[in-house]
mmCIF file of C-alpha atoms and ligand atoms in Angstrom:
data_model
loop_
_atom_site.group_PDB
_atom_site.id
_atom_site.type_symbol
_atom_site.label_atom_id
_atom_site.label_comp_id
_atom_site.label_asym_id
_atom_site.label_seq_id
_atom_site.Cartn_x
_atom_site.Cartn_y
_atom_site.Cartn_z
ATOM 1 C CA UNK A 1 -3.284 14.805 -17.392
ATOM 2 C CA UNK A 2 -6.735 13.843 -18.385
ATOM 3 C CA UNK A 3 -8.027 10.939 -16.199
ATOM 4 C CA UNK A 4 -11.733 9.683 -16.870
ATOM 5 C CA UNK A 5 -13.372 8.976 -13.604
ATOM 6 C CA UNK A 6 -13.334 4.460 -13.282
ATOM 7 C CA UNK A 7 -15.825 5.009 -10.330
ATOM 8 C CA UNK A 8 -18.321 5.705 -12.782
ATOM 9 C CA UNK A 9 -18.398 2.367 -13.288
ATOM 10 C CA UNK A 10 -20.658 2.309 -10.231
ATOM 11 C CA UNK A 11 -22.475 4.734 -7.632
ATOM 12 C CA UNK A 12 -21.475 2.692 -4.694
ATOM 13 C CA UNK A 13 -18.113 3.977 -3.188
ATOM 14 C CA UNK A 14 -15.876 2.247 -2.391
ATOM 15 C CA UNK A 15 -15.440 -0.197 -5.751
ATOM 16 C CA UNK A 16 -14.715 -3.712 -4.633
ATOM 17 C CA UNK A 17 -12.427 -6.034 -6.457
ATOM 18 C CA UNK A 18 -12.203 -9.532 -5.225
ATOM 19 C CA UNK A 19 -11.287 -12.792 -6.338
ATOM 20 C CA UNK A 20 -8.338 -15.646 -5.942
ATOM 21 C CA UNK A 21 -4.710 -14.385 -5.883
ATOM 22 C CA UNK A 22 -4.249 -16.654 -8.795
ATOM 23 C CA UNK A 23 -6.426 -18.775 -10.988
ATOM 24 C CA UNK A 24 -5.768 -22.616 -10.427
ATOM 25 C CA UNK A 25 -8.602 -24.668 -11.619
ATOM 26 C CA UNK A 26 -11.699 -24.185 -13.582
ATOM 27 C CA UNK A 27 -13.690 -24.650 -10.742
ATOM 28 C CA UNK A 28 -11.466 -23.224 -7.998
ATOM 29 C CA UNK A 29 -12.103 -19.880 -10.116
ATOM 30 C CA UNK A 30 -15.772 -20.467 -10.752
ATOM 31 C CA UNK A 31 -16.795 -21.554 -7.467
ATOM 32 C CA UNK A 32 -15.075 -18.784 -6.295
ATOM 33 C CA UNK A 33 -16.162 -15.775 -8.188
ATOM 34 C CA UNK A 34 -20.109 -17.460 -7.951
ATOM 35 C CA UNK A 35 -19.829 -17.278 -3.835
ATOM 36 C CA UNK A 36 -17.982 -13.966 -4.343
ATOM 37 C CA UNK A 37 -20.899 -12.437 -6.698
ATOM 38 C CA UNK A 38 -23.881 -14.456 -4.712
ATOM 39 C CA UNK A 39 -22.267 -13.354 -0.845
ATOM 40 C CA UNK A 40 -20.772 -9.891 -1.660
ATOM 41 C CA UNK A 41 -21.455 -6.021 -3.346
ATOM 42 C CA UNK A 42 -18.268 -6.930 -5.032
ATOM 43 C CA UNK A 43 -17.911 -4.799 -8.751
ATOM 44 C CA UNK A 44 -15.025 -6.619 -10.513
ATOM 45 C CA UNK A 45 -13.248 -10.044 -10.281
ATOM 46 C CA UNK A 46 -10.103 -10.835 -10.066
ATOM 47 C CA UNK A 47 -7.520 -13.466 -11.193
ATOM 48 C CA UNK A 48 -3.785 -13.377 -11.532
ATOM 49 C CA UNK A 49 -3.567 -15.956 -14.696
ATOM 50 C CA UNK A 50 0.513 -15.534 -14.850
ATOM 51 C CA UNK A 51 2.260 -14.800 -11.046
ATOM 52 C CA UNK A 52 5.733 -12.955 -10.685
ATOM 53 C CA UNK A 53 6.973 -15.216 -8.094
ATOM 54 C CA UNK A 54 10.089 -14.111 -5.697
ATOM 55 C CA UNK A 55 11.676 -17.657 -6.730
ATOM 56 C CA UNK A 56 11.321 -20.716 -8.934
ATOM 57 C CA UNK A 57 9.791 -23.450 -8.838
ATOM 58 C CA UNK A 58 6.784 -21.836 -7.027
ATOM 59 C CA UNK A 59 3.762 -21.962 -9.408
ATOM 60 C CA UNK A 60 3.837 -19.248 -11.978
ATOM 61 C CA UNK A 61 -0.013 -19.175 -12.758
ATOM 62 C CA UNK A 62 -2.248 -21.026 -15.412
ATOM 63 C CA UNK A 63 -1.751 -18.563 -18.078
ATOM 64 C CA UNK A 64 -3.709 -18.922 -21.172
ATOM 65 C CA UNK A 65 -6.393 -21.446 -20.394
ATOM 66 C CA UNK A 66 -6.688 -19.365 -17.192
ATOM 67 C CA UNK A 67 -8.165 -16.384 -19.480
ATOM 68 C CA UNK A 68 -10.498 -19.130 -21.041
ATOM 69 C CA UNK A 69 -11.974 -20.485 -17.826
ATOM 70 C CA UNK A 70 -12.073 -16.330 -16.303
ATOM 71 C CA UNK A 71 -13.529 -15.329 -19.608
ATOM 72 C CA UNK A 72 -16.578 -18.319 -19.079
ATOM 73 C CA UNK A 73 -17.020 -16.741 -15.793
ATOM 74 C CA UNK A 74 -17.716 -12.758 -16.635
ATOM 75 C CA UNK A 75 -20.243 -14.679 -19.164
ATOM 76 C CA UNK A 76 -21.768 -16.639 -16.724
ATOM 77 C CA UNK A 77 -21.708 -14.124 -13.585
ATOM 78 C CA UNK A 78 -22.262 -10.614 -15.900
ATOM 79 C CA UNK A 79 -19.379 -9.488 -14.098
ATOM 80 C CA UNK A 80 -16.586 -7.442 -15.331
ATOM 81 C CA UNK A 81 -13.312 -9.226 -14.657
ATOM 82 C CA UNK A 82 -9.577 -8.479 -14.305
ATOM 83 C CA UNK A 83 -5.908 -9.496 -14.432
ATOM 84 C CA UNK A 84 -2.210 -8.777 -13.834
ATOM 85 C CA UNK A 85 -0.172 -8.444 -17.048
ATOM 86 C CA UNK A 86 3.350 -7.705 -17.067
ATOM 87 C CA UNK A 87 4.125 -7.862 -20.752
ATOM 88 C CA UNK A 88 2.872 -6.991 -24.449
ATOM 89 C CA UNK A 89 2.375 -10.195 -24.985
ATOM 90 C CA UNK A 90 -0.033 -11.246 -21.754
ATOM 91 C CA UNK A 91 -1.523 -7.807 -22.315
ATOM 92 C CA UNK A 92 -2.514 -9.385 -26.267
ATOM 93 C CA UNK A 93 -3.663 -12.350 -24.400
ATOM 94 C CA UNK A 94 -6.007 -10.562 -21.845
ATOM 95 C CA UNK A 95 -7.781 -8.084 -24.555
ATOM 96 C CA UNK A 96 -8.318 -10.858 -27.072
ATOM 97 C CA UNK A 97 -10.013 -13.032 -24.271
ATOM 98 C CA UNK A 98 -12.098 -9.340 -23.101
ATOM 99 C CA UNK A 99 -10.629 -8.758 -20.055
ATOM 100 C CA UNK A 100 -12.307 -5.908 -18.797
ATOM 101 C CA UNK A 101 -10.150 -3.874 -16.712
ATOM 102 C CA UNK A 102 -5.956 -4.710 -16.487
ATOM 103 C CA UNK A 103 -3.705 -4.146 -13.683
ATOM 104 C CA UNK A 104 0.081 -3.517 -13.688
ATOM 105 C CA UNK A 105 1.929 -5.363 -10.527
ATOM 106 C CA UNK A 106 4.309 -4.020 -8.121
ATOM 107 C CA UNK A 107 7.371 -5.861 -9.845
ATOM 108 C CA UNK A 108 6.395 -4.080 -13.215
ATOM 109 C CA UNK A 109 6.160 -0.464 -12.058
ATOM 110 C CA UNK A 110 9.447 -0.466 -10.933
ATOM 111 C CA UNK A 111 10.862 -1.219 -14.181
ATOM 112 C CA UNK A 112 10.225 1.893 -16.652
ATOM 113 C CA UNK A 113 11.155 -0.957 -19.408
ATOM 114 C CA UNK A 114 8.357 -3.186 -18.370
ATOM 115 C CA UNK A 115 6.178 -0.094 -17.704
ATOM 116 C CA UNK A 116 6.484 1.083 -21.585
ATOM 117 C CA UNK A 117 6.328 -2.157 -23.239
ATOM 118 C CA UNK A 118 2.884 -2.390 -21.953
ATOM 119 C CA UNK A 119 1.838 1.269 -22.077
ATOM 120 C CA UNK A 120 3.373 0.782 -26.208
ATOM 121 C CA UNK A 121 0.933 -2.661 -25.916
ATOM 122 C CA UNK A 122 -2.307 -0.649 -25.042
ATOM 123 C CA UNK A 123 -2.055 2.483 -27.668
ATOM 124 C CA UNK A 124 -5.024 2.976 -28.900
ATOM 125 C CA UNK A 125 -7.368 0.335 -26.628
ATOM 126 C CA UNK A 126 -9.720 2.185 -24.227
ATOM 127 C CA UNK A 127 -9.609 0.006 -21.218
ATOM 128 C CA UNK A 128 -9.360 0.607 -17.457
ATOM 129 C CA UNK A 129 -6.184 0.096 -16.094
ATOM 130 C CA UNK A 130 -4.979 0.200 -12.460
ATOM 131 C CA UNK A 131 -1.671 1.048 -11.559
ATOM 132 C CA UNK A 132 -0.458 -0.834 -8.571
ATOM 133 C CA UNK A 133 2.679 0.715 -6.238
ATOM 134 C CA UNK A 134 6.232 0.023 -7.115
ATOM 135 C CA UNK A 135 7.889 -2.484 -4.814
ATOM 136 C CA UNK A 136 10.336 -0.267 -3.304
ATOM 137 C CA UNK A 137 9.065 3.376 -1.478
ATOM 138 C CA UNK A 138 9.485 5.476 -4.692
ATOM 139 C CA UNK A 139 6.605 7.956 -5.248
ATOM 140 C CA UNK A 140 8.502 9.231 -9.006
ATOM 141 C CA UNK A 141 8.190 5.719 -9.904
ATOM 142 C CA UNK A 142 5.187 5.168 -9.265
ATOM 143 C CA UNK A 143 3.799 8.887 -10.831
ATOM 144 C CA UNK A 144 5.967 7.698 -13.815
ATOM 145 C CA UNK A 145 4.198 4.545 -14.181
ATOM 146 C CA UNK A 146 0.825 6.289 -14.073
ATOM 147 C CA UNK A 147 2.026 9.000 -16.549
ATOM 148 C CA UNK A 148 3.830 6.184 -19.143
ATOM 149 C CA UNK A 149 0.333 4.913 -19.137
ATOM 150 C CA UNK A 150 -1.601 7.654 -19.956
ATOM 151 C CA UNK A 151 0.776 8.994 -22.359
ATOM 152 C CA UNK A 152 -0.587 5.675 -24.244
ATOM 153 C CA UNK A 153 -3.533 7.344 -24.507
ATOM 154 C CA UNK A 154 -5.163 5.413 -21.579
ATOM 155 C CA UNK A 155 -7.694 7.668 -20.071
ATOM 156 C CA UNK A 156 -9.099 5.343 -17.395
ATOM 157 C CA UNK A 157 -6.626 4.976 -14.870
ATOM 158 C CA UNK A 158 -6.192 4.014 -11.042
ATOM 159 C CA UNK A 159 -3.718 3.630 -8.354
ATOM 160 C CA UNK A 160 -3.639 0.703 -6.109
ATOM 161 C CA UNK A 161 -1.768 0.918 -2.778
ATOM 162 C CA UNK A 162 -0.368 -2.358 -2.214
ATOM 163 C CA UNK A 163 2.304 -1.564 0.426
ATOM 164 C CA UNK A 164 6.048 -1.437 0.143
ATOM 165 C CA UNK A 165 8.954 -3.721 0.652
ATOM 166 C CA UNK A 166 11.217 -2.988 3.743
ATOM 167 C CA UNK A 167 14.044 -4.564 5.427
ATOM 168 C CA UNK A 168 12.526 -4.222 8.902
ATOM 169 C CA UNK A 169 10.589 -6.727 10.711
ATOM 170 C CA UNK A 170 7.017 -5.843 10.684
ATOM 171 C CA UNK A 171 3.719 -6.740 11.347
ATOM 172 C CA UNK A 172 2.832 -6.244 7.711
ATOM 173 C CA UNK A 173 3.935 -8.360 4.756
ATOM 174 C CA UNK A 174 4.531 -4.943 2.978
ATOM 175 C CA UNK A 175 4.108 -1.520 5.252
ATOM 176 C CA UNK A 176 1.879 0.662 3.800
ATOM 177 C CA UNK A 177 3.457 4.161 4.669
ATOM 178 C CA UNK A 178 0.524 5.857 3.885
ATOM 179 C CA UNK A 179 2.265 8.827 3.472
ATOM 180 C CA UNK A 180 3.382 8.038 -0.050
ATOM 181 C CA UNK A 181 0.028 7.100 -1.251
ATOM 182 C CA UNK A 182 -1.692 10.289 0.360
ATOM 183 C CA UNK A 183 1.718 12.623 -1.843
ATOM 184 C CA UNK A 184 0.317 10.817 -5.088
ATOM 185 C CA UNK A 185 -3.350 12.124 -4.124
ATOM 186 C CA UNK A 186 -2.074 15.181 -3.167
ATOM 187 C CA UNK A 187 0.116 15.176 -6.725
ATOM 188 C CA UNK A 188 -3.217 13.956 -8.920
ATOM 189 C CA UNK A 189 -6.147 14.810 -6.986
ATOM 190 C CA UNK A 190 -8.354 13.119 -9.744
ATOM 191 C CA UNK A 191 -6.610 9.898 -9.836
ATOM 192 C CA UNK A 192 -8.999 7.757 -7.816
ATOM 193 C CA UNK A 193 -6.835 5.831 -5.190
ATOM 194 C CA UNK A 194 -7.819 2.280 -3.687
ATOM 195 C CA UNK A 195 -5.887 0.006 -1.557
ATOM 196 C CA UNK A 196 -5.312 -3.625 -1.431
ATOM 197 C CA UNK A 197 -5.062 -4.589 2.534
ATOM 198 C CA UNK A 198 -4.332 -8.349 1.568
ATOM 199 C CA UNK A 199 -0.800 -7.822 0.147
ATOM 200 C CA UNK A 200 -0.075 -4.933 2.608
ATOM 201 C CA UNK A 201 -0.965 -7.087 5.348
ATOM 202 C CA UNK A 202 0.024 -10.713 4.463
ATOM 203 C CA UNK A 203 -2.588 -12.128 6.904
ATOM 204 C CA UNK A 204 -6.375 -12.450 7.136
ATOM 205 C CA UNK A 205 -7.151 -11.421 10.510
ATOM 206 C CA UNK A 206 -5.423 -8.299 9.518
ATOM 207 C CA UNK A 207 -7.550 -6.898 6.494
ATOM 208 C CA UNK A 208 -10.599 -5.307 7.907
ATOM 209 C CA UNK A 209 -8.370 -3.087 9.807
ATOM 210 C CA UNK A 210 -5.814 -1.879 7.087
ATOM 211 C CA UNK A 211 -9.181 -1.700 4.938
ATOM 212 C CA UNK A 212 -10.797 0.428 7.189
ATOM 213 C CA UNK A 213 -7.976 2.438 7.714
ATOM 214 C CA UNK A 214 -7.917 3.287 3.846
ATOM 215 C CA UNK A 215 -12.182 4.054 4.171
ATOM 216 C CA UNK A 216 -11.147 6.508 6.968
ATOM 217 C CA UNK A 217 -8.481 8.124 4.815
ATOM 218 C CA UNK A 218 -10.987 8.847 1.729
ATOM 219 C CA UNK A 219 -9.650 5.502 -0.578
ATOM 220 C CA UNK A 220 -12.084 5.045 -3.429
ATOM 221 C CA UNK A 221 -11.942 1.149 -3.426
ATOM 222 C CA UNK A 222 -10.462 -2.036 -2.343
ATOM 223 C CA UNK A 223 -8.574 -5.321 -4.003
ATOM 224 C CA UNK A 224 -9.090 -7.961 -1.669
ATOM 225 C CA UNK A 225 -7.741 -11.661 -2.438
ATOM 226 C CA UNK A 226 -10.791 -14.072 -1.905
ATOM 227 C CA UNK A 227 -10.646 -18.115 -2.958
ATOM 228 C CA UNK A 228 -13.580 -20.369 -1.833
ATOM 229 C CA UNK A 229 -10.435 -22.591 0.306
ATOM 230 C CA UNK A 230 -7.610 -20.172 1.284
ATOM 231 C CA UNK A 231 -6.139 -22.578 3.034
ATOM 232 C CA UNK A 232 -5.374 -24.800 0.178
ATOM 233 C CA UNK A 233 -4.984 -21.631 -2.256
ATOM 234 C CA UNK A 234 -1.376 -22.305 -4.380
ATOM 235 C CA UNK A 235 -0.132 -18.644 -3.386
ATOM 236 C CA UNK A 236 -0.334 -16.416 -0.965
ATOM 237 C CA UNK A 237 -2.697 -18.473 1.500
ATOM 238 C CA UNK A 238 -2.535 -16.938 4.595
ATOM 239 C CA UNK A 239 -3.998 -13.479 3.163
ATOM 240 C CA UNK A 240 -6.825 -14.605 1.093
ATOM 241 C CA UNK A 241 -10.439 -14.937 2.787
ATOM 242 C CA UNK A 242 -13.179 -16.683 1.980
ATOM 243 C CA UNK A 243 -16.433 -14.830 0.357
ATOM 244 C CA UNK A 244 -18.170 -15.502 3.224
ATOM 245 C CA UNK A 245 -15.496 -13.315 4.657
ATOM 246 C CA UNK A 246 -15.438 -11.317 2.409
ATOM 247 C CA UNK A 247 -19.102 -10.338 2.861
ATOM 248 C CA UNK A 248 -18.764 -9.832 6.396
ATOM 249 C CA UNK A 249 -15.393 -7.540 5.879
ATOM 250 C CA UNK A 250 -17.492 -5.474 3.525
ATOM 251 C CA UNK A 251 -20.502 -5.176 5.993
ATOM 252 C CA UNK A 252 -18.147 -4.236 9.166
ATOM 253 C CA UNK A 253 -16.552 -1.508 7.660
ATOM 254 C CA UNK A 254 -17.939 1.842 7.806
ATOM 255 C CA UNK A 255 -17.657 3.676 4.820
ATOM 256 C CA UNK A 256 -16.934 7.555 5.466
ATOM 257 C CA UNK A 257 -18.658 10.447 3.186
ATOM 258 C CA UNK A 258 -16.899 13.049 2.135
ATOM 259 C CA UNK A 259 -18.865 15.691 3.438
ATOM 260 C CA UNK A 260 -22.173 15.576 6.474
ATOM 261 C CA UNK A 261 -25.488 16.837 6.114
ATOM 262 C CA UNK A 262 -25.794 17.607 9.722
ATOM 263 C CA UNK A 263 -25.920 21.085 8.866
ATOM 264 C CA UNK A 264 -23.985 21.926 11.766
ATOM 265 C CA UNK A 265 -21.525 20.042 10.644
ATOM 266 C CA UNK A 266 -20.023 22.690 8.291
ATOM 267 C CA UNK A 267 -19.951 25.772 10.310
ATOM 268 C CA UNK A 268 -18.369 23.252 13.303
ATOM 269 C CA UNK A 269 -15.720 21.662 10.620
ATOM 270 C CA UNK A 270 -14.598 25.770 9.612
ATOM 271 C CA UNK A 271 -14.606 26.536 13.509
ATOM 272 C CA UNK A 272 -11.879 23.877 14.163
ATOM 273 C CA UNK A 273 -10.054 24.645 10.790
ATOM 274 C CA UNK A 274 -9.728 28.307 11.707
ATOM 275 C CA UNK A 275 -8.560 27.280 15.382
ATOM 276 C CA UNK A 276 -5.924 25.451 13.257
ATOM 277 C CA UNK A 277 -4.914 27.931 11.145
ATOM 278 C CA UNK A 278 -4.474 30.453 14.328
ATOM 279 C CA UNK A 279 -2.287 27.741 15.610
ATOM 280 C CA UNK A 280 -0.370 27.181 12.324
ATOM 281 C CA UNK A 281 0.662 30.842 12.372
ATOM 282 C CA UNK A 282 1.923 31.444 15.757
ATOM 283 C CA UNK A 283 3.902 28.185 14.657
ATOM 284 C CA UNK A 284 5.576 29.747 11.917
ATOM 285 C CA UNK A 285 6.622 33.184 13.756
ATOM 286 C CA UNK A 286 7.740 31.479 16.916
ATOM 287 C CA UNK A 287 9.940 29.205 13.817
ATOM 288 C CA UNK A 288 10.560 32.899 12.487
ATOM 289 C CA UNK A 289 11.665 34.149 16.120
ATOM 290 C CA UNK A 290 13.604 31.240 16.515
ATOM 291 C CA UNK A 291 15.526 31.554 13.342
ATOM 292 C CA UNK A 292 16.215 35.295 14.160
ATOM 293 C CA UNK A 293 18.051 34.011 17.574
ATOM 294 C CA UNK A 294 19.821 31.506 15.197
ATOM 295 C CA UNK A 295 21.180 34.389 13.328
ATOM 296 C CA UNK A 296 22.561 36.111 16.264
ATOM 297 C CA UNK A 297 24.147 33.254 17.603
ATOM 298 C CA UNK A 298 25.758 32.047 14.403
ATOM 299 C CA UNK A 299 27.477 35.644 14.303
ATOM 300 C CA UNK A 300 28.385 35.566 17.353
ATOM 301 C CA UNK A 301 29.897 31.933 17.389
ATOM 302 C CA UNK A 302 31.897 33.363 14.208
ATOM 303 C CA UNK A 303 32.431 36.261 16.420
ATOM 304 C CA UNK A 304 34.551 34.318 18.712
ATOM 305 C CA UNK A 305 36.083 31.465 16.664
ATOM 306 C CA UNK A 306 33.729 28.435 17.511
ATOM 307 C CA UNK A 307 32.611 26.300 15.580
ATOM 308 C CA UNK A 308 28.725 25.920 14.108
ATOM 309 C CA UNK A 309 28.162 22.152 14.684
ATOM 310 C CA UNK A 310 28.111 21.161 18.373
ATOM 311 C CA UNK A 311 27.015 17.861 18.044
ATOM 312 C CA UNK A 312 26.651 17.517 22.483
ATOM 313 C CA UNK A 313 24.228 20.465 21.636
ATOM 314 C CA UNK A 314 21.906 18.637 19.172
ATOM 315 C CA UNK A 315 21.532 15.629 21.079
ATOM 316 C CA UNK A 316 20.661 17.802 24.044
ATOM 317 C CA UNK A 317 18.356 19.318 21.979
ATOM 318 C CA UNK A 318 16.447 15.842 20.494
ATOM 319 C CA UNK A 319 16.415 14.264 24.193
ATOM 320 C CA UNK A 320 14.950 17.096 25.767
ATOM 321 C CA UNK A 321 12.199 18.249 22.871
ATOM 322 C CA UNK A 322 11.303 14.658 22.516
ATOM 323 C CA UNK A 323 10.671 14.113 26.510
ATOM 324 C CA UNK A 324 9.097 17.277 26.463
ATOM 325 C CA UNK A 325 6.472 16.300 23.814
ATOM 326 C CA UNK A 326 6.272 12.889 25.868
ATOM 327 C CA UNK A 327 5.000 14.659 28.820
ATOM 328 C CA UNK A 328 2.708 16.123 26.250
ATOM 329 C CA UNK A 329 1.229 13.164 25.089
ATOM 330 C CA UNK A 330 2.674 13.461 21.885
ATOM 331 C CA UNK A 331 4.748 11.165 19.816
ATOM 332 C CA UNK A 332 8.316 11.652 20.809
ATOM 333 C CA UNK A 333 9.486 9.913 17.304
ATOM 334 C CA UNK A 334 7.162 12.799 16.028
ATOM 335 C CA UNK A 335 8.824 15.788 17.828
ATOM 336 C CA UNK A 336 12.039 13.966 17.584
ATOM 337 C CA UNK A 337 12.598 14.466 13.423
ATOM 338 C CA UNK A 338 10.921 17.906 14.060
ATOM 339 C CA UNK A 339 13.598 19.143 15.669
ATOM 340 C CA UNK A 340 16.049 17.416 13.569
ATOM 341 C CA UNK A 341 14.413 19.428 10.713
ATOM 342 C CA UNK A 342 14.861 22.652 12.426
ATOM 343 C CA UNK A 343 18.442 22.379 13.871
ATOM 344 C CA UNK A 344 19.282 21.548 10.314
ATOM 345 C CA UNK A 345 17.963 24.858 9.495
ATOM 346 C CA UNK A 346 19.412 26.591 12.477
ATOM 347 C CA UNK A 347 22.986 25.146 11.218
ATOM 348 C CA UNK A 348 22.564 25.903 7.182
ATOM 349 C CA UNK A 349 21.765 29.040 8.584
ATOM 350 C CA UNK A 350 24.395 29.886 10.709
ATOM 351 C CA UNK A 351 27.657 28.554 8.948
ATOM 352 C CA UNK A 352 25.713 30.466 5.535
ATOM 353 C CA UNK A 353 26.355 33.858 6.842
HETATM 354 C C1 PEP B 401 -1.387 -9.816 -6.952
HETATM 355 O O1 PEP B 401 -2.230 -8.921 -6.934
HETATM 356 O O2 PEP B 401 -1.648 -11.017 -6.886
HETATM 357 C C2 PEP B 401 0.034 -9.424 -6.971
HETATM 358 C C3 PEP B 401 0.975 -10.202 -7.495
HETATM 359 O O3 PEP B 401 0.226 -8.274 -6.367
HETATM 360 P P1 PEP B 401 1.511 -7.316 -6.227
HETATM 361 O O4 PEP B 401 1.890 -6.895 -7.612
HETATM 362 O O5 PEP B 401 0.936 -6.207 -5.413
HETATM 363 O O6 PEP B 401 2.571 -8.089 -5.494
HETATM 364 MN MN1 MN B 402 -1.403 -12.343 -4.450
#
């Protein structure tokens, strides 16, 4: 999959994209994106013009004369600008009002429909477009999204974490489980990845430290919702800041490299990698020993008539290798589906032979 690099857009790492959750007024969106582009290093605005809402009767965006007012801004500001589009029409809509770059929302990638009506929309325009997470924790949906897309012929694409719906209570408006977004950059390596810490989090005092979290874990930019009165913004209020924010929220974070020229740093980083890798192996042949004892035991069991599965044993086996691990200072939770892992193992093993 051929992906042309969007951070060539601009040196500076990460790429900031900033503007109001949703365009309301002519001059809500112009004062806005002016104290954004006077206050901030930010790269691209944006506006959502039409809003998937969870219900009716909440506003549902501008929509066209949005584009017209957004479009008099990237004029005015030289800026490059960008919006949410969720069908072929709105995606006709953006490009004839030169929309620079186009994002796909959480509520389209889940639907492979939605996802190829705009991909089918887009053949044979060469603009960026930035592939948002699906709603629900679903890694294949969101790989298919980003592969719909560039089957298109769409070269310049992007993810954008936004956090995942849940049924527990959080702290977060939608938990991150960074785990998924770190498979998809393990999947496409190329794929530059960048997080938006406003819709993960759901509150303001909460972004610099989901956005800093994504700096420390190599993300290549951020979306962050900024309107010159969040207070009074007609969606998602409590996580937008303002630019002066903003500015700040850009200056407090510190921005990781890749690599250090401490030229230490390299024989130092291979030092602690090999110390790893010693570790990793006597992990694997104590699993290895382990497994061998398994084997013996499972024969032996059959041996004398009793079953596999004693479920007294596997509890007795969580409680103590999680309080163990405690002791440790280790995350129990941690040790705990460790060892779930492994007696599942130990038991496919045994009632297998
Ligand atoms: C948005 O960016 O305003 C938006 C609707 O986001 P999401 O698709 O992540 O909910
Ligand atoms: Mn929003």
């Amino acid at each position: 999959m051929e992906i042309n690099n969007i951070l060539s857009w601009t040196a500076q790492k990460p790429l900031i994209i900033a503007g109001p959750c949703s365009a309301e007024t002519e001059e809500q969106l112009l004062n806005t994106c002016q104290a954004i582009v006077k206050q901030t290093g930010t790269n691209i605005l944006r506006a959502g013009i039409w809003k998937p809402r969870t219900r009716p009767n909440q506003f549902e965006g501008v929509g066209e004369v949005g584009l017209q007012w957004f479009s008099k801004v990237r004029k005015e500001l030289k800026t490059p600008i960008a919006t949410e589009v969720a069908n072929a029409q709105q995606v006709e809509l953006a490009l004839k009002y030169g929309v620079d770059v186009l994002w796909i929302g959480a509520r389209s990638t889940v639907n492979p429909f939605t996802v190829q009506e705009i991909a089918d929309a887009l053949k044979g325009v060469d603009i960026p477009v930035i592939i948002k997470n699906p709603v629900n924790p679903d890694l294949a949906l969101w790989q298919g999204a980003i592969e719909r897309i560039n089957k298109a012929g769409i070269k310049q694409i992007a993810a954008l974490h936004r956090g995942f719906s849940t049924f527990e209570k959080t702290d977060y408006r939608n938990p991150p489980m960074w785990q998924i977004a770190l498979e998809l950059k393990t999947a496409m390596p190329d794929l530059p990845l960048f997080c938006d810490p406003s819709h993960i989090t759901g509150k303001r005092d909460m972004i610099l430290k989901v956005a800093q979290k994504a700096m420390d874990l190599n993300y290549d930019g951020l979306m962050i919702e900024t309107h010159i009165e969040p207070d009074k913004a007609w969606s998602d209020a409590s996580q937008q800041v303002t630019p002066i924010r903003l500015g700040e929220i850009l200056k407090e974070l510190v921005i990781r490299e890749k690599t250090s020229d401490d030229p230490d740093f390299r024989d130092h980083l291979v030092e602690l990698r090999q110390r790893i890798d010693t570790i990793d192996r006597e992990i694997v042949e104590h699993l290895a020993a382990r497994m061998e004892v398994v084997r013996k035991l499972g024969d032996y069991k059959k041996d004398k008539n009793v079953a596999m599965f004693q479920v007294d044993r596997l509890l007795e086996i969580l409680q103590s290798r999680s309080d163990w691990a405690e002791k440790m200072n280790m995350n129990k939770n941690f040790v705990g589906l460790l060892y779930k892992q492994i007696h599942e193992e130990s038991i496919r093993i045994q009632t297998a032979r």
